[in-house]
PDB file of C-alpha atoms in Angstrom:
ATOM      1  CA  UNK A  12      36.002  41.801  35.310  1.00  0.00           C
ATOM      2  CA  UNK A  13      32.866  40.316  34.544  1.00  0.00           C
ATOM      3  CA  UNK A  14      31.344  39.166  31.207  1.00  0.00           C
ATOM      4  CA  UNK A  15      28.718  42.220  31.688  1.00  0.00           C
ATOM      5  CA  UNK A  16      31.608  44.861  31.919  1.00  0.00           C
ATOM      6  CA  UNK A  17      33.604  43.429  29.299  1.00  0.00           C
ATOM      7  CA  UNK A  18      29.784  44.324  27.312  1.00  0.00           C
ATOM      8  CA  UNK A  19      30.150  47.387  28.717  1.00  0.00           C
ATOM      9  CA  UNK A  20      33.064  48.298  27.598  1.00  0.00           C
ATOM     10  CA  UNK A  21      32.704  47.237  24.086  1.00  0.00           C
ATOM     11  CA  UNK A  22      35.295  44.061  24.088  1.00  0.00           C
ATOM     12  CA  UNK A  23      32.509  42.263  23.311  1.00  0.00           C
ATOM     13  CA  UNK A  24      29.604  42.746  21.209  1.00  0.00           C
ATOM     14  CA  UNK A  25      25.854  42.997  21.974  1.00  0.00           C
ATOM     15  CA  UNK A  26      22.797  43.938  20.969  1.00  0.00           C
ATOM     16  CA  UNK A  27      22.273  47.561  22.806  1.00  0.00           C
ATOM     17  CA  UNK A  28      19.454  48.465  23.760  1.00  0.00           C
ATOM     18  CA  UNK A  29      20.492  51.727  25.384  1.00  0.00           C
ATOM     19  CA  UNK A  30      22.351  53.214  28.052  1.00  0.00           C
ATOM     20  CA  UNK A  31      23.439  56.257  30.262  1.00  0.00           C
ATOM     21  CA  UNK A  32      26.090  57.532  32.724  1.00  0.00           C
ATOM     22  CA  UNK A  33      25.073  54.703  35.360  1.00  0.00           C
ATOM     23  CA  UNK A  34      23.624  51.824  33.153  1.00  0.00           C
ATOM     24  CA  UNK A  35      23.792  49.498  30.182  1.00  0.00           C
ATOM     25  CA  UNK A  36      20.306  47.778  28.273  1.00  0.00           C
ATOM     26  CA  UNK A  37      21.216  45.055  26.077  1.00  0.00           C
ATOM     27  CA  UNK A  38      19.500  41.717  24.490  1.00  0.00           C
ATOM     28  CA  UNK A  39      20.144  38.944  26.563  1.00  0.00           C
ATOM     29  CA  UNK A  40      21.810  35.561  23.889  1.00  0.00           C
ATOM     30  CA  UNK A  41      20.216  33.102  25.546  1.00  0.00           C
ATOM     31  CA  UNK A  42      16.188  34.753  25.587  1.00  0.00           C
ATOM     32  CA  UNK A  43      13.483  33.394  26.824  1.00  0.00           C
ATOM     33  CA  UNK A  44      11.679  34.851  25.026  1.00  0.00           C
ATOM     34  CA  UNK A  45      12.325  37.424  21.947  1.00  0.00           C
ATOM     35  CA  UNK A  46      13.068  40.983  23.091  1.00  0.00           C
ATOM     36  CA  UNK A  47      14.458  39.563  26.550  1.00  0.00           C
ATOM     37  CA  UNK A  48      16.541  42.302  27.708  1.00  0.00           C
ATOM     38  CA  UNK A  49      19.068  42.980  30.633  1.00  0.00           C
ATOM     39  CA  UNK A  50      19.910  45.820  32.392  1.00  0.00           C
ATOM     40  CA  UNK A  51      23.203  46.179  34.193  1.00  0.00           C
ATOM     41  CA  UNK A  52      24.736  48.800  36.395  1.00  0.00           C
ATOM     42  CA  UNK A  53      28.069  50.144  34.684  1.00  0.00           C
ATOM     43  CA  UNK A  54      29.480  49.573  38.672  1.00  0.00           C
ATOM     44  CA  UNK A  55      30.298  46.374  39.204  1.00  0.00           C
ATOM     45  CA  UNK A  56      28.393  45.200  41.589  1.00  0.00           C
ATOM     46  CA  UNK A  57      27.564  41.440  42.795  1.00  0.00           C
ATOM     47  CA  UNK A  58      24.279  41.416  44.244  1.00  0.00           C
ATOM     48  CA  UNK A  59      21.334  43.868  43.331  1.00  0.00           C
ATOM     49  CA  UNK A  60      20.646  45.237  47.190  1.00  0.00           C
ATOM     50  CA  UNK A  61      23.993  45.845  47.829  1.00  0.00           C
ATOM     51  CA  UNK A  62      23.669  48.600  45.143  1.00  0.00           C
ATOM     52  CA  UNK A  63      22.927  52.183  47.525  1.00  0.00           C
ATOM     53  CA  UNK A  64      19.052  52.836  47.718  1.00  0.00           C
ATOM     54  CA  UNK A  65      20.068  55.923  44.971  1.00  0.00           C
ATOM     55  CA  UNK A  66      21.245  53.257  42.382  1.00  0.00           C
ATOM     56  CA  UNK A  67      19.095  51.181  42.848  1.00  0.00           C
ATOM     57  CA  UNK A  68      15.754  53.627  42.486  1.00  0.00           C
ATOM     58  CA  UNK A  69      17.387  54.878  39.396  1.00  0.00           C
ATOM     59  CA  UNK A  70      18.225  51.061  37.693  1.00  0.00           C
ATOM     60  CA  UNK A  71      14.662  50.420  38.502  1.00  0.00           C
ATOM     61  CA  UNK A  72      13.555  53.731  36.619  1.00  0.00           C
ATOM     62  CA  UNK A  73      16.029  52.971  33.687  1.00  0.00           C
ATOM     63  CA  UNK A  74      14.648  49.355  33.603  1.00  0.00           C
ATOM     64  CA  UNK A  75      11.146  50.673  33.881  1.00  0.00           C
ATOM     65  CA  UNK A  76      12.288  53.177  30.304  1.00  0.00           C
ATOM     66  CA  UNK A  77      13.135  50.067  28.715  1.00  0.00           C
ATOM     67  CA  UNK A  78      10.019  48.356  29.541  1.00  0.00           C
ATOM     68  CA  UNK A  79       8.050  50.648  27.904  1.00  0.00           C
ATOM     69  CA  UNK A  80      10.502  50.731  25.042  1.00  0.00           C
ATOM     70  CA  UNK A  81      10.242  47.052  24.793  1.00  0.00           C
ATOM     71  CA  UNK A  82       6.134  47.293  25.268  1.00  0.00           C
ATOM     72  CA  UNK A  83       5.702  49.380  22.345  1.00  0.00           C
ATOM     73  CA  UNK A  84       8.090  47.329  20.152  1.00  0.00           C
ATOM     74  CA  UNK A  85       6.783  43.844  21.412  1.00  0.00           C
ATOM     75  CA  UNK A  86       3.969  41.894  20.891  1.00  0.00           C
ATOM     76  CA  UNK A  87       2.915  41.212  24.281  1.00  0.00           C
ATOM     77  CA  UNK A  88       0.803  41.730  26.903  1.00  0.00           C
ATOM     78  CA  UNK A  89       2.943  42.880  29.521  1.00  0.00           C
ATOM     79  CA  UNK A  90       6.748  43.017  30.170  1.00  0.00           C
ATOM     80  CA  UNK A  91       7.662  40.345  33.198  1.00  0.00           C
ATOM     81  CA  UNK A  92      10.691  41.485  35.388  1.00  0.00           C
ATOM     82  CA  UNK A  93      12.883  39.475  37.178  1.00  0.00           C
ATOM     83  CA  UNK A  94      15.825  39.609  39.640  1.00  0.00           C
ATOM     84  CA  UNK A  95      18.019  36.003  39.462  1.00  0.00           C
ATOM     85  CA  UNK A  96      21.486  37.173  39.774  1.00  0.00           C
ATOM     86  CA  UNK A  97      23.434  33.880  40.176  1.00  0.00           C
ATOM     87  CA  UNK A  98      24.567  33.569  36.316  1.00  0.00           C
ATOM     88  CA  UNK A  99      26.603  36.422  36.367  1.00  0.00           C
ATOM     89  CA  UNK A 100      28.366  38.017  39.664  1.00  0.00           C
ATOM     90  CA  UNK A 101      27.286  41.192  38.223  1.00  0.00           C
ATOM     91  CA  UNK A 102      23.738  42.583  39.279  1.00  0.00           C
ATOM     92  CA  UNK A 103      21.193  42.786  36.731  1.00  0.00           C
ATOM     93  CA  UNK A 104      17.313  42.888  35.858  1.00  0.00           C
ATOM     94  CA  UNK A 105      15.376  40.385  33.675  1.00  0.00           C
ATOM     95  CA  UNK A 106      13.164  42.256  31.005  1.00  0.00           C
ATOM     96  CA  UNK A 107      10.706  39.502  29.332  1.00  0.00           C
ATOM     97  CA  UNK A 108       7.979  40.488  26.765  1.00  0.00           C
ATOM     98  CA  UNK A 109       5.476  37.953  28.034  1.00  0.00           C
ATOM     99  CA  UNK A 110       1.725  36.750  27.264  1.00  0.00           C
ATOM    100  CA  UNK A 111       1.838  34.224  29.609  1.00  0.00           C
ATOM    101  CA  UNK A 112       3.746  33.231  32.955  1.00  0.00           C
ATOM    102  CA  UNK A 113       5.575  30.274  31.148  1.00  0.00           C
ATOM    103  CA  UNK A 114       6.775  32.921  28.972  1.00  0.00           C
ATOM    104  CA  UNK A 115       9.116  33.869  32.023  1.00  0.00           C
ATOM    105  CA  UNK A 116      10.639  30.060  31.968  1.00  0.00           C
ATOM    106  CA  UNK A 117      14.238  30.194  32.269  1.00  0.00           C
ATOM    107  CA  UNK A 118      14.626  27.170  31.644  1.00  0.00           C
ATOM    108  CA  UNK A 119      13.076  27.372  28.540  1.00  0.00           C
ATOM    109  CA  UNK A 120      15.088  29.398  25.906  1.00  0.00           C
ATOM    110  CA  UNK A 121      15.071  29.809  22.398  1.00  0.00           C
ATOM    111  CA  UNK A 122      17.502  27.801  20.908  1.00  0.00           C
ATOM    112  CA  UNK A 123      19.969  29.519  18.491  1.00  0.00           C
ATOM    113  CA  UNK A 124      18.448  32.405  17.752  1.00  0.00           C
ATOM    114  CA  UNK A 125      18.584  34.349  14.400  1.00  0.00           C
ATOM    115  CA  UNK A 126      21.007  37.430  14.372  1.00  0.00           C
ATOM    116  CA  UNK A 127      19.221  39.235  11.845  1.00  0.00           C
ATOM    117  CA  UNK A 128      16.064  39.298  14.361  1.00  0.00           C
ATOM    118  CA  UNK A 129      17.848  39.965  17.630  1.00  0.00           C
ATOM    119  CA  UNK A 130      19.609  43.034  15.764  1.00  0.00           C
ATOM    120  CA  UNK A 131      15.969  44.210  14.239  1.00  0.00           C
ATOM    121  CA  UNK A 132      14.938  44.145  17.917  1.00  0.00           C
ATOM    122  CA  UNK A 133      17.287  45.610  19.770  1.00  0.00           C
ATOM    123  CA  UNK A 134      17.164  48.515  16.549  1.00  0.00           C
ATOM    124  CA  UNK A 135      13.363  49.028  17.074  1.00  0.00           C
ATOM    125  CA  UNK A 136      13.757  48.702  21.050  1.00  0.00           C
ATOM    126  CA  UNK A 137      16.440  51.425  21.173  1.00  0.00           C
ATOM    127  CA  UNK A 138      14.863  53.581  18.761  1.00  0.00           C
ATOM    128  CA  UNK A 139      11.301  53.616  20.745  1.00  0.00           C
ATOM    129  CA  UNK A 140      13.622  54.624  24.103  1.00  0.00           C
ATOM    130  CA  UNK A 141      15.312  57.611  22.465  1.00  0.00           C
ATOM    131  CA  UNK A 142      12.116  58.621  20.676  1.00  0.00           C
ATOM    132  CA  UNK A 143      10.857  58.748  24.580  1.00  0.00           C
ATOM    133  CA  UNK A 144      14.056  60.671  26.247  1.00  0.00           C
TER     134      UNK A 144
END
């Protein structure tokens, strides 16, 4: 079971962004930036295009919810989106508020970050993507 499903199934905590039948939205720990967000199928899967073309279309349209979420919630110019998947054998979608490329950096990351602002965000980002459902 990976770290992401153990998220999923509430073992352990995180900062949800929102989720449905298929998929989970969450602050990622370790941002690069604030509001950097995740979005994970529920089915464990390994790599992103082995998803079927179904799940896949609808993570991308889930992701695409939370971008706008994040948009309206964010000071940024636009919402970078990225597709790594070697950190975690579980497939999953970079969300990035960004003003700037650099802002997508991964290896830059903000270095402890504060609690009480990663729960603000992920309150304001989840309450913008409900306010649009």
């Amino acid at each position: 079971m990976t770290i992401f499903s153990r998220i999923i199934a509430g073992e352990i905590p995180s900062y949800k962004i929102a989720e449905n039948d298929k998929f989970y939205a969450f602050l990622d720990i370790n941002p690069v930036n604030w509001g950097h967000t995740l979005v994970v199928p529920k089915q464990e899967t390994d790599y992103i295009f082995d998803l079927s073309d179904a799940d896949l279309g609808e993570m991308m349209k889930f992701a695409k919810k939370v971008a706008k979420a994040l948009k309206s919630v964010m000071p940024c110019r636009k919402i970078g989106l990225s597709v790594i998947g070697l950190e975690v054998p579980h497939a999953h979608i970079h969300l990035v508020p960004m003003q700037k490329e650099g802002d997508m950096d991964f290896k830059c990351k903000i270095s402890d970050p504060d609690p009480a602002r990663m729960r603000q965000i992920a309150d304001q980002v989840s309450a913008a993507f409900n306010n649009e459902a």
